[in-house]
Amino acid sequence: MTIISTSEKPIYLDSSVSVSERVKDLVGRLTLEEKVGLMGHESKGVPRLNIPRYNYWSEALHGIARSGKATVFPQAIGMAATWNKNLIREVASAIGDEGRAKYHAALRRNGYTDQYQGLNMWSPNVNIFRDPRWGRGQETWGEDPFLTGEMAAEFVRGLQGDHPKYLKTAACAKHLAVHSGPEKDRHTFNAIVTKRELFDTYLPAFRKLVVEADVEAVMGAYNRILGEVCCASKLLLEDILRDQWGFKGHVVSDCLALADFHQSHKVTKDAAESAALALKHGCDLGCDHVFDEIPEAIARGLITEADVDRALERSLATRFKLGMFDPPEEVPYASITTDVVGCEAHRQLAYQTAAEAVVLLKNKNNILPIKPTTKKIFVTGPTATSVEVLLGNYYGFNNQMVTLLEGITGRVPEGMGMEYHSGAMLKHPREIKETWAPAMAQNSDLAIVCAGFSSFLEGEEGESLLSPQNGDRSSISLPASQANYIKELAIHGVKIVLVLTGGSPIALGEIEDMVDAVVFIWYPGMEGGRAVADVLFGDTSPSGKLPLTFPKSLDQLPAFDDYSMNRRTYRYSTEEPLYPFGFGLSYSRFEYTDLQIDKQSIKAGEVLPVKVTLRNQGNRRAAEVVQLYLSDLKASTIVPLHHLIGFEKVTLEAGESRDIRFSVTPDMLSFYNDDGKLTLEPGEFKLEIGGCSPGKRGQELGAPSPVIAFFEVK
């Protein structure tokens, strides 16, 4: 190994020089073999230049994953249900702190970092959750492009920090693009969408992260789009990502996606052709060994070493921004110690997030919160003692995971009786047919039935127990073992509070009528049990809102592999849902009044200020998510029936009122035409502000009445 003396310090080690100059200097010192060794996720390092090996693959979907102990926050779809941007930024900042601490600890131990120990966090997943069957929908921020972009942008900002020179960690927007199942077909699927649908639904969140949040990396998807493999798509990577959006970071392939080029998609003949195709169209880092064939691709004349240099400069630039080539004393995040991992402050943040993610979907006769006069409760169901349902997928671990039973036990007041029986299994029939559970439930004032899914019943390809090959769900109903048990309790006249875990919608069918309350808690993380218990007993009023539509059945949806948005999500479906997008009840009551807009008519290009008054009419402190929806009533092409253009989470004391202000910008009034171009047309528009997406279903379920205004753009 050649040791470089300080008197001969090269440009790439001079922290006062720009990143671009340092990167070019380093690349210019490398042999082709050394360059290739740095271009896979398992970067081999360059010993003669004192560059240690480094693994780019780390996960931070809802906490540092697969790297031992960490703070386990609610799954991403649960964080989306908080509709609280400031909170999400705090969560991501905490995750970034833990990632930094683990990275530097690994460096001190070994002098290098292995997989899941690095600073390149392959999160967030901003694919649109367009179909509830998709097992990986739990990783996303829901079905709405605007909500996804707003929430995930804060996640990126939290992960990357706000230092003017250094990144805390490097976030990665994935998977570009039009990627949301079926999992079993992801290596061969060709997503067919119109240009309008591409820009209207599938790309806005990616654009938000690139243009406004400065996300450092973008990951390509496995599938093809309009005939091009996503990880070598000229349309996606060159025309849109680089040319239109001005992306300056690096692009990484999904893992084994480059091998799919020749093995599954059959668009190339071998690995050398696949490596060349990826490099030519802008994939800079490979998560497999296909880039090992770069020398062969150069020898065949498929690419040049200049193509290699361009890609390597982009990925190495990220490492420079992370401070990997600078003295630790110059990098402010290098001083973060492992004391932060799972610390009390992060635990409390996990608790707050889990509590704010709880969505109250039904509350007949105000059975919740549980009254202090309640004499006895019965806790039952297959998820009550499950640690798995706290986790979701891509998870870390903690030695203080609070299950639902533990949380309720810790909160039940002295003098209130409590019984427990599992009652049913997650997906298998009971082996013992006769059970005391119904009698135990009958002898209680109410039964808290903990049911739903775990991440072993829905997830990524190969994760699901129900469908081991794909991870998706063929049914969105509760497994029969659980449904039959709930019916058994209902037949005995038990008052049922149904607490559901899951990462995606559950169609309840007749069960919805049999229970008195429905509480959806997602995969709530390490503090899930305590947070849910505090909501059930009324210490906290539920404030979560659905980030996606819960359909009544799959009959309301197109085929899973149909990527057209026709009849999908609240934006394009006319079907009456079980529970609508944006819906969630409170223990208090809110009133929307006095919607004011400055003008009934504006000129194209003008901003329209909007004000509404929100009042807490109840007798307790509570939070409400104020949601602003826009409808273009006279567009010349297909546009959403209505779409979210603003939201704000507001906490009010009992009886308190507050004016909430929004600005309707020209971009919000525009739509994507059939060529994928943003277009602003004159016409009539409708604004609706309330606590749920537009439609009578939300009000039937108890959402406050919205306020509506019309205006014209000339």
XYZ file of C-alpha atoms in Angstrom:
714
model
C 0.000 0.000 0.000
C 1.311 3.436 -0.942
C 1.053 5.893 1.909
C 0.478 9.471 0.750
C 2.387 11.987 2.832
C 0.772 15.255 3.877
C 3.405 17.203 1.939
C 2.210 15.484 -1.245
C -1.491 15.722 -0.446
C -3.381 15.348 -3.708
C -6.344 17.481 -4.745
C -8.897 14.779 -3.916
C -7.836 14.929 -0.255
C -7.960 18.730 -0.077
C -11.276 19.574 1.589
C -11.011 23.225 0.556
C -11.389 22.311 -3.121
C -14.771 21.820 -4.817
C -16.284 18.344 -4.938
C -16.209 18.258 -8.741
C -12.476 19.039 -8.839
C -11.714 16.473 -6.144
C -13.705 13.771 -7.887
C -12.019 14.379 -11.241
C -8.617 14.283 -9.590
C -9.376 10.965 -7.903
C -10.842 9.352 -11.002
C -7.822 10.474 -12.987
C -5.557 8.497 -10.639
C -7.426 5.213 -11.058
C -6.795 2.314 -13.386
C -9.747 0.861 -15.291
C -9.721 -2.158 -12.981
C -9.870 0.105 -9.930
C -12.701 2.120 -11.449
C -14.762 -0.986 -12.108
C -14.131 -2.135 -8.544
C -15.740 1.062 -7.262
C -18.867 0.849 -9.417
C -20.810 -1.892 -7.677
C -22.681 -1.556 -4.411
C -19.901 -3.656 -2.873
C -17.207 -1.106 -3.633
C -13.831 -2.826 -3.412
C -11.843 0.204 -2.418
C -8.384 1.204 -3.612
C -5.719 0.190 -1.079
C -2.878 2.087 -2.755
C -4.820 5.317 -2.316
C -5.994 4.453 1.206
C -9.623 4.163 0.060
C -11.310 1.442 2.140
C -13.959 -0.827 0.741
C -17.485 0.447 1.173
C -20.953 -1.030 0.740
C -23.539 1.380 -0.642
C -26.514 -0.759 0.385
C -28.152 0.454 3.587
C -31.840 0.668 4.463
C -33.722 3.304 6.437
C -37.371 2.921 5.446
C -38.691 3.547 8.978
C -35.520 3.311 11.008
C -32.072 1.859 10.376
C -32.808 -1.668 9.130
C -30.922 -4.952 9.222
C -28.106 -3.506 11.297
C -28.838 -4.690 14.802
C -30.431 -2.424 17.371
C -32.232 0.709 16.208
C -35.258 2.827 16.944
C -38.144 1.162 15.119
C -40.556 3.798 13.874
C -43.952 3.043 12.316
C -43.837 1.688 8.782
C -43.797 4.358 6.043
C -47.507 4.019 5.255
C -48.188 4.637 8.960
C -45.993 7.726 8.932
C -47.995 8.920 5.925
C -51.178 8.568 7.999
C -49.894 11.236 10.403
C -50.079 13.899 7.665
C -47.529 15.717 9.845
C -44.608 16.974 7.765
C -42.662 18.488 10.655
C -42.872 15.252 12.618
C -41.633 13.211 9.675
C -38.608 15.446 9.270
C -37.787 14.917 12.959
C -38.143 11.158 12.538
C -35.847 11.088 9.511
C -33.287 13.262 11.269
C -33.236 10.787 14.153
C -32.803 7.914 11.694
C -29.926 9.794 10.073
C -28.273 10.289 13.464
C -28.461 6.575 14.185
C -27.090 5.745 10.741
C -24.149 8.083 11.269
C -23.398 6.611 14.681
C -23.436 3.065 13.344
C -21.270 3.953 10.346
C -18.512 5.547 12.393
C -18.629 2.744 14.957
C -18.139 0.196 12.163
C -15.224 2.202 10.771
C -13.582 2.268 14.178
C -14.053 -1.484 14.583
C -12.978 -2.651 11.144
C -11.624 0.211 9.078
C -14.393 -0.361 6.523
C -18.170 -0.866 6.427
C -20.211 -3.866 5.347
C -23.742 -4.043 3.983
C -26.285 -2.078 6.063
C -23.500 -0.157 7.826
C -23.055 2.662 5.330
C -24.453 6.140 4.818
C -26.285 5.589 1.535
C -29.855 5.067 2.710
C -31.989 3.448 0.022
C -35.138 5.227 1.183
C -37.784 6.592 0.718
C -40.000 4.533 -1.580
C -42.173 7.037 -3.455
C -43.952 4.671 -5.812
C -47.686 5.327 -5.948
C -49.770 2.756 -4.066
C -52.261 2.382 -6.907
C -53.609 -1.098 -6.021
C -54.244 -2.521 -2.516
C -53.022 -5.970 -3.549
C -49.426 -4.804 -3.821
C -47.415 -6.260 -0.936
C -44.859 -3.450 -0.941
C -47.480 -0.713 -0.735
C -46.696 -0.558 2.987
C -43.307 0.956 2.086
C -44.910 3.901 0.302
C -46.639 7.106 1.334
C -49.975 6.165 -0.180
C -51.948 6.675 -3.352
C -51.725 10.439 -3.794
C -48.821 12.059 -5.683
C -49.052 15.349 -3.769
C -49.177 13.815 -0.288
C -46.379 11.409 -1.223
C -44.160 14.213 -2.462
C -44.796 16.504 0.496
C -44.191 13.854 3.149
C -41.268 12.104 1.456
C -39.539 15.428 0.774
C -39.432 16.081 4.516
C -38.121 12.563 5.049
C -35.301 13.278 2.603
C -34.488 16.598 4.249
C -34.329 14.927 7.637
C -32.063 12.121 6.440
C -29.678 14.423 4.585
C -29.495 17.200 7.172
C -29.108 20.915 6.631
C -25.345 21.417 6.670
C -24.179 23.622 3.768
C -21.293 21.308 2.845
C -21.875 17.810 4.183
C -24.722 15.327 3.971
C -25.728 13.549 7.167
C -26.730 10.537 5.060
C -27.585 10.222 1.375
C -31.274 9.567 0.716
C -32.472 7.661 -2.348
C -35.822 8.046 -4.147
C -37.012 4.682 -5.396
C -38.117 2.957 -7.632
C -38.151 5.041 -10.840
C -40.780 4.456 -12.135
C -44.318 3.077 -12.691
C -43.561 0.257 -10.292
C -46.193 -1.182 -7.964
C -46.660 -4.866 -8.634
C -47.449 -7.579 -9.270
C -44.320 -8.671 -7.439
C -44.098 -12.006 -9.250
C -43.835 -10.190 -12.583
C -41.529 -7.354 -11.617
C -38.514 -8.790 -13.462
C -40.383 -9.117 -16.755
C -43.235 -6.607 -16.646
C -43.627 -3.808 -19.189
C -45.690 -0.985 -17.674
C -47.906 0.666 -20.268
C -49.136 4.150 -19.380
C -49.956 7.295 -21.291
C -47.668 10.306 -21.091
C -50.469 12.070 -19.219
C -50.678 9.325 -16.574
C -46.896 9.148 -16.285
C -46.513 12.833 -15.463
C -49.812 13.248 -13.612
C -49.535 10.272 -11.243
C -46.283 8.346 -11.341
C -43.603 11.059 -11.533
C -44.670 14.077 -9.397
C -43.260 12.704 -6.133
C -39.924 11.876 -7.784
C -39.815 15.356 -9.271
C -40.547 16.900 -5.881
C -37.683 15.024 -4.262
C -35.227 15.856 -7.034
C -36.125 19.490 -7.719
C -37.098 20.693 -4.234
C -35.568 18.301 -1.684
C -32.243 17.718 -3.516
C -32.346 13.979 -2.993
C -28.856 12.615 -3.539
C -29.696 9.349 -5.294
C -32.408 7.756 -7.403
C -32.958 4.005 -7.768
C -34.294 2.512 -10.975
C -37.071 -0.075 -10.971
C -36.916 -3.707 -12.090
C -39.619 -3.482 -14.721
C -39.732 -1.946 -18.178
C -41.748 1.146 -18.999
C -43.061 1.687 -22.522
C -40.612 -0.961 -23.721
C -37.471 0.415 -22.048
C -35.883 -1.193 -18.987
C -36.221 1.367 -16.197
C -32.579 1.144 -15.145
C -31.512 2.086 -18.672
C -34.458 4.147 -19.832
C -33.534 7.091 -22.030
C -36.952 8.586 -21.302
C -36.665 8.328 -17.521
C -32.959 8.765 -16.831
C -31.839 11.109 -19.590
C -34.814 13.056 -20.928
C -36.699 13.519 -17.646
C -34.364 13.004 -14.675
C -31.244 14.716 -16.032
C -32.489 17.075 -18.767
C -35.899 18.221 -17.474
C -35.296 18.047 -13.719
C -31.570 18.790 -13.644
C -30.677 15.903 -11.322
C -27.020 16.051 -10.246
C -26.750 12.997 -7.994
C -26.209 9.353 -8.897
C -28.538 6.631 -10.149
C -28.322 3.140 -8.664
C -29.978 0.027 -10.045
C -32.318 -2.079 -7.973
C -30.594 -5.265 -6.898
C -30.098 -7.739 -9.745
C -32.052 -5.418 -12.050
C -29.143 -5.125 -14.488
C -28.967 -8.908 -14.804
C -32.660 -8.823 -15.661
C -31.770 -7.000 -18.880
C -30.422 -10.184 -20.465
C -31.860 -12.889 -18.236
C -35.513 -11.775 -17.965
C -36.336 -8.818 -20.202
C -34.148 -10.194 -23.025
C -33.288 -6.716 -24.293
C -29.567 -7.569 -24.346
C -27.653 -10.745 -25.116
C -25.280 -10.882 -22.164
C -23.908 -9.033 -19.136
C -21.441 -6.953 -21.153
C -24.262 -5.579 -23.306
C -26.345 -4.969 -20.191
C -23.529 -3.038 -18.519
C -23.069 -0.926 -21.633
C -26.786 -0.176 -21.982
C -27.045 0.884 -18.332
C -24.000 3.145 -18.462
C -24.956 4.792 -21.754
C -28.364 5.815 -20.452
C -27.367 7.003 -17.005
C -27.233 4.204 -14.431
C -24.115 4.956 -12.406
C -23.961 2.263 -9.733
C -24.898 -1.399 -10.018
C -26.405 -3.508 -7.271
C -25.110 -6.787 -8.684
C -21.984 -7.900 -10.549
C -22.971 -6.914 -14.090
C -20.655 -3.899 -14.054
C -17.750 -6.329 -13.646
C -18.172 -6.843 -17.396
C -17.375 -3.204 -18.198
C -13.852 -4.032 -19.511
C -15.395 -6.552 -21.901
C -17.965 -3.971 -23.023
C -15.145 -1.482 -23.716
C -13.161 -4.128 -25.606
C -16.185 -4.741 -27.847
C -16.564 -1.036 -28.518
C -19.958 -0.819 -26.820
C -18.846 1.984 -24.477
C -15.726 3.996 -23.759
C -13.814 4.681 -20.579
C -15.309 8.183 -20.655
C -18.714 6.586 -20.022
C -17.228 4.851 -17.004
C -15.684 8.066 -15.708
C -18.957 9.983 -15.960
C -20.825 7.391 -13.910
C -18.054 6.978 -11.343
C -17.742 10.719 -10.827
C -21.426 10.871 -9.867
C -21.306 8.070 -7.296
C -17.988 9.198 -5.826
C -19.314 12.750 -5.513
C -21.870 11.418 -3.035
C -19.116 9.903 -0.925
C -17.268 13.217 -0.918
C -20.438 15.017 0.204
C -20.706 12.497 3.032
C -17.216 13.496 4.178
C -15.638 10.104 3.569
C -12.400 11.624 2.262
C -12.090 14.347 4.883
C -10.675 14.392 8.428
C -13.439 13.440 10.901
C -12.946 16.671 12.832
C -14.122 18.604 9.762
C -17.313 16.574 9.350
C -19.874 17.686 11.954
C -21.867 14.443 11.824
C -18.772 12.322 12.542
C -19.039 13.150 16.242
C -22.431 11.429 16.659
C -21.965 8.465 18.993
C -23.889 5.222 19.404
C -25.566 6.666 22.511
C -28.252 7.978 20.153
C -29.226 4.504 18.928
C -32.566 3.678 20.517
C -32.191 6.573 22.940
C -35.077 7.860 25.045
C -35.667 10.903 22.834
C -35.983 8.675 19.767
C -38.259 6.285 21.664
C -40.579 9.164 22.493
C -40.506 10.241 18.871
C -41.497 6.702 17.842
C -44.332 6.856 20.384
C -45.617 10.187 19.083
C -45.498 8.986 15.484
C -47.332 5.763 16.297
C -50.020 7.692 18.183
C -50.516 10.216 15.383
C -50.692 7.393 12.818
C -53.737 5.761 14.464
C -56.819 6.190 12.284
C -60.236 5.871 13.919
C -62.556 4.583 11.189
C -65.698 3.816 13.184
C -66.878 4.749 16.665
C -70.495 3.706 17.167
C -72.185 5.449 20.084
C -68.773 6.823 21.090
C -67.686 3.500 22.558
C -64.173 4.960 22.469
C -62.375 6.202 24.391
C -62.771 3.460 26.996
C -64.617 5.006 29.916
C -63.130 5.026 33.437
C -66.387 3.413 34.603
C -65.709 0.311 32.495
C -65.503 -2.656 34.843
C -63.801 -5.217 32.642
C -62.190 -5.499 29.219
C -61.273 -8.558 27.180
C -58.181 -8.415 24.958
C -58.090 -11.031 22.244
C -56.988 -11.791 18.705
C -53.882 -13.135 16.954
C -51.968 -9.855 16.832
C -52.331 -8.869 20.498
C -49.024 -10.447 21.536
C -47.288 -10.302 18.155
C -43.970 -8.520 17.805
C -44.103 -9.111 14.047
C -47.038 -6.740 13.573
C -45.024 -3.910 15.076
C -42.341 -4.201 12.433
C -43.541 -3.981 8.835
C -40.783 -4.873 6.367
C -37.243 -3.512 6.071
C -37.080 -3.241 9.844
C -34.584 -2.880 12.629
C -34.771 -4.359 16.110
C -35.084 -3.058 19.623
C -35.004 -4.820 22.962
C -38.059 -2.876 24.166
C -40.775 -3.674 21.641
C -44.184 -2.957 23.192
C -46.900 -5.305 21.936
C -50.575 -4.377 21.976
C -51.251 -6.546 25.026
C -48.292 -5.062 26.871
C -49.371 -1.533 26.022
C -52.951 -2.097 27.163
C -51.737 -3.823 30.319
C -49.528 -0.863 31.119
C -52.415 1.554 30.684
C -55.423 -0.263 32.176
C -56.370 1.589 35.383
C -56.302 -0.061 38.783
C -59.655 -1.610 39.517
C -60.578 -2.343 35.899
C -60.666 -6.071 35.211
C -58.914 -7.553 32.210
C -58.787 -10.966 30.528
C -56.803 -12.227 27.554
C -57.181 -15.084 25.090
C -55.634 -15.331 21.634
C -58.942 -16.685 20.318
C -57.794 -17.141 16.736
C -54.666 -17.653 14.685
C -53.357 -15.237 12.085
C -54.240 -17.341 9.066
C -54.827 -20.944 10.179
C -58.022 -22.382 11.723
C -57.962 -23.040 15.462
C -56.861 -26.537 16.343
C -59.080 -26.449 19.426
C -62.595 -25.888 18.118
C -64.239 -25.144 21.466
C -62.886 -22.109 23.253
C -63.800 -20.106 26.323
C -63.090 -16.886 24.450
C -66.734 -15.972 23.599
C -67.770 -16.520 27.219
C -64.853 -14.452 28.458
C -65.869 -11.709 26.023
C -69.522 -11.864 27.134
C -68.461 -11.346 30.719
C -66.634 -8.126 29.780
C -67.944 -4.671 28.961
C -66.116 -4.751 25.648
C -63.644 -6.846 23.679
C -60.562 -5.329 22.091
C -60.009 -7.657 19.131
C -56.489 -7.321 17.734
C -56.541 -8.599 14.159
C -55.287 -7.881 10.667
C -52.111 -8.673 8.768
C -48.427 -8.944 9.524
C -45.571 -8.226 7.150
C -45.248 -11.992 6.711
C -48.640 -11.991 4.973
C -47.810 -9.099 2.639
C -44.481 -7.808 1.471
C -41.789 -7.949 -1.159
C -41.252 -10.809 -3.574
C -40.526 -13.928 -1.536
C -41.614 -12.525 1.845
C -45.268 -13.530 2.091
C -46.437 -16.703 3.836
C -49.752 -16.554 2.000
C -48.057 -16.356 -1.373
C -44.350 -17.126 -0.972
C -43.422 -16.354 -4.566
C -44.718 -12.819 -4.806
C -45.617 -11.153 -1.508
C -48.822 -9.634 -2.884
C -52.328 -10.405 -1.657
C -54.850 -12.187 -3.845
C -57.546 -11.126 -1.372
C -57.826 -7.926 0.649
C -60.280 -9.438 3.129
C -59.314 -10.634 6.584
C -58.109 -14.249 6.614
C -61.029 -16.606 7.274
C -59.620 -17.688 10.647
C -59.893 -14.108 11.925
C -63.178 -13.232 10.226
C -64.892 -16.321 11.609
C -63.663 -15.557 15.112
C -64.974 -11.993 15.000
C -68.332 -13.293 13.790
C -68.343 -15.807 16.631
C -67.901 -13.024 19.165
C -70.501 -10.823 17.483
C -73.083 -13.617 17.515
C -72.667 -13.742 21.291
C -73.573 -10.052 21.531
C -70.107 -8.808 22.430
C -69.286 -5.126 22.008
C -66.208 -5.205 19.787
C -63.429 -2.665 19.303
C -61.548 -3.949 16.256
C -57.869 -2.934 16.232
C -56.385 -3.699 12.817
C -52.722 -3.975 11.863
C -51.607 -3.915 8.261
C -49.780 -2.043 5.564
C -52.662 -1.822 3.120
C -56.460 -1.610 2.944
C -58.582 -4.358 4.459
C -62.069 -4.977 3.067
C -64.220 -5.835 6.084
C -67.472 -6.781 4.372
C -70.190 -7.745 6.860
C -67.714 -7.538 9.744
C -67.843 -3.743 9.541
C -71.460 -3.843 10.700
C -70.746 -6.353 13.477
C -68.191 -4.263 15.355
C -68.681 -1.069 17.346
C -65.347 0.565 16.552
C -62.612 0.138 13.964
C -59.111 1.418 14.687
C -56.407 1.059 12.026
C -52.866 1.197 13.424
C -50.690 0.047 10.447
C -47.359 -1.513 11.530
C -46.788 0.888 14.423
C -43.174 0.260 15.438
C -41.551 -0.396 18.787
C -43.885 1.887 20.773
C -47.022 0.677 19.021
C -48.588 -0.997 22.026
C -48.204 1.997 24.302
C -49.348 4.510 21.682
C -52.433 2.508 20.699
C -53.386 1.941 24.326
C -53.208 5.664 25.043
C -55.532 6.336 22.106
C -57.972 3.617 23.207
C -58.139 5.014 26.753
C -58.396 8.609 25.597
C -55.083 10.042 26.733
C -54.643 11.045 23.092
C -57.367 11.823 20.575
C -56.838 9.981 17.283
C -55.730 12.313 14.500
C -54.554 9.976 11.733
C -56.066 10.208 8.251
C -56.033 7.545 5.564
C -53.307 8.086 2.931
C -55.180 5.745 0.589
C -58.689 4.588 -0.248
C -60.120 1.464 1.371
C -62.311 -0.195 -1.288
C -65.280 -2.331 -0.359
C -63.968 -5.210 -2.457
C -61.675 -6.049 -5.349
C -64.729 -5.899 -7.604
C -64.337 -2.114 -7.533
C -60.849 -2.282 -9.066
C -59.346 -2.987 -12.499
C -56.945 -5.879 -13.048
C -53.837 -5.729 -10.867
C -51.456 -5.482 -13.833
C -53.415 -2.676 -15.499
C -51.366 0.487 -14.911
C -53.956 2.885 -16.266
C -55.292 5.134 -13.510
C -58.847 4.813 -14.808
C -61.063 3.784 -11.840
C -58.088 3.897 -9.468
C -57.625 5.909 -6.260
C -59.846 8.712 -5.043
C -58.646 10.867 -7.925
C -60.185 8.752 -10.688
C -62.663 6.326 -9.121
C -66.409 6.939 -8.917
C -67.031 3.832 -6.783
C -68.224 4.365 -3.217
C -65.395 3.217 -0.938
C -65.549 1.484 2.409
C -63.430 4.335 3.812
C -62.320 7.274 1.649
C -58.894 8.823 1.205
C -58.163 11.443 3.864
C -60.764 10.065 6.280
C -60.277 9.629 10.011
C -62.430 10.376 13.042
C -61.545 12.218 16.252
C -62.784 12.142 19.837
C -63.636 15.797 19.307
C -65.764 17.575 16.670
C -64.483 20.106 14.140
C -66.322 22.704 12.120
C -65.172 24.372 8.893
C -66.616 27.823 8.172
C -65.989 31.112 6.413
C -64.113 29.957 3.306
C -62.780 33.122 1.687
C -61.045 33.615 -1.630
C -59.755 37.031 -2.695
C -61.355 36.950 -6.128
C -64.033 35.020 -7.986
C -61.963 35.432 -11.141
C -58.190 35.478 -11.627
C -55.871 35.791 -14.603
C -53.767 32.851 -15.700
C -50.512 32.972 -13.742
C -51.967 34.647 -10.661
C -51.835 33.138 -7.168
C -55.167 32.809 -5.357
C -55.023 33.251 -1.544
C -57.499 31.098 0.390
C -58.597 31.295 4.024
C -60.844 29.039 6.090
C -61.775 29.007 9.773
C -61.444 25.780 11.747
C -63.140 25.429 15.127
C -62.818 22.674 17.712
C -66.409 22.269 18.860
C -65.652 19.481 21.292
C -64.692 19.519 24.934
C -61.124 18.264 24.559
C -57.841 19.186 22.894
C -57.471 17.470 19.526
C -55.738 17.701 16.152
C -57.357 17.907 12.727
C -55.830 17.649 9.252
C -57.227 20.461 7.105
C -57.312 19.260 3.499
C -57.646 21.412 0.371
C -58.923 19.799 -2.835
C -59.235 21.261 -6.327
C -61.450 20.219 -9.243
C -60.952 21.474 -12.794
C -64.517 21.543 -14.105
C -63.843 22.310 -17.779
C -60.511 20.738 -18.733
C -59.983 19.715 -22.358
C -58.616 16.279 -21.456
C -58.929 13.705 -18.693
C -58.077 15.214 -15.309
C -58.615 14.007 -11.733
C -62.150 14.297 -10.395
C -60.522 16.212 -7.549
C -57.033 16.246 -6.172
C -55.233 17.286 -3.015
C -53.275 20.536 -3.349
C -52.696 21.457 0.292
C -52.987 20.229 3.871
C -52.058 21.312 7.363
C -52.248 19.478 10.670
C -53.660 21.774 13.347
C -54.012 21.175 17.096
C -56.742 23.153 18.849
C -57.864 23.406 22.439
C -61.544 22.799 23.213
C -63.577 25.674 21.776
C -60.574 27.234 20.006
C -60.817 28.592 16.453
C -58.033 29.325 13.999
C -57.788 30.751 10.502
C -55.928 28.482 8.090
C -54.429 29.959 4.933
C -53.409 28.375 1.648
C -52.165 29.684 -1.691
C -53.446 28.192 -4.937
C -50.589 28.525 -7.428
C -50.638 28.362 -11.234
C -48.966 24.924 -11.101
C -51.805 23.630 -8.915
C -54.327 24.916 -11.448
C -52.491 23.245 -14.318
C -52.845 19.703 -15.616
C -50.741 17.377 -17.724
C -52.035 17.080 -21.263
C -51.889 14.018 -23.472
C -48.272 14.795 -24.375
C -47.249 14.998 -20.727
C -46.891 18.777 -20.819
C -48.039 20.938 -17.928
C -50.923 23.047 -19.209
C -52.946 25.882 -17.708
C -56.298 26.525 -19.381
C -58.993 29.098 -18.713
C -62.053 27.646 -17.050
C -64.068 27.075 -13.936
C -62.594 25.525 -10.801
C -63.970 24.224 -7.517
C -62.223 24.373 -4.139
C -63.262 22.143 -1.259
C -61.762 22.278 2.227
C -62.552 19.743 4.915
C -61.302 16.808 6.916
C -61.666 14.190 4.163
C -61.550 13.844 0.384
C -64.671 15.082 -1.442
C -67.719 12.843 -1.651
C -70.753 11.954 0.407
C -69.176 8.807 1.897
C -66.895 10.716 4.255
C -69.762 12.733 5.679
C -71.895 9.608 6.051
C -69.109 8.148 8.182
C -68.842 11.226 10.378
C -66.378 13.579 8.692
C -67.196 17.273 9.235
C -69.053 19.063 6.457
C -66.631 20.708 4.017
C -66.782 24.269 2.738
C -66.822 24.912 -1.013
C -66.038 27.809 -3.337
C -65.973 28.289 -7.101
C -63.779 30.619 -9.136
C -62.746 31.215 -12.709
C -59.397 31.449 -14.460
C -59.415 33.753 -17.470
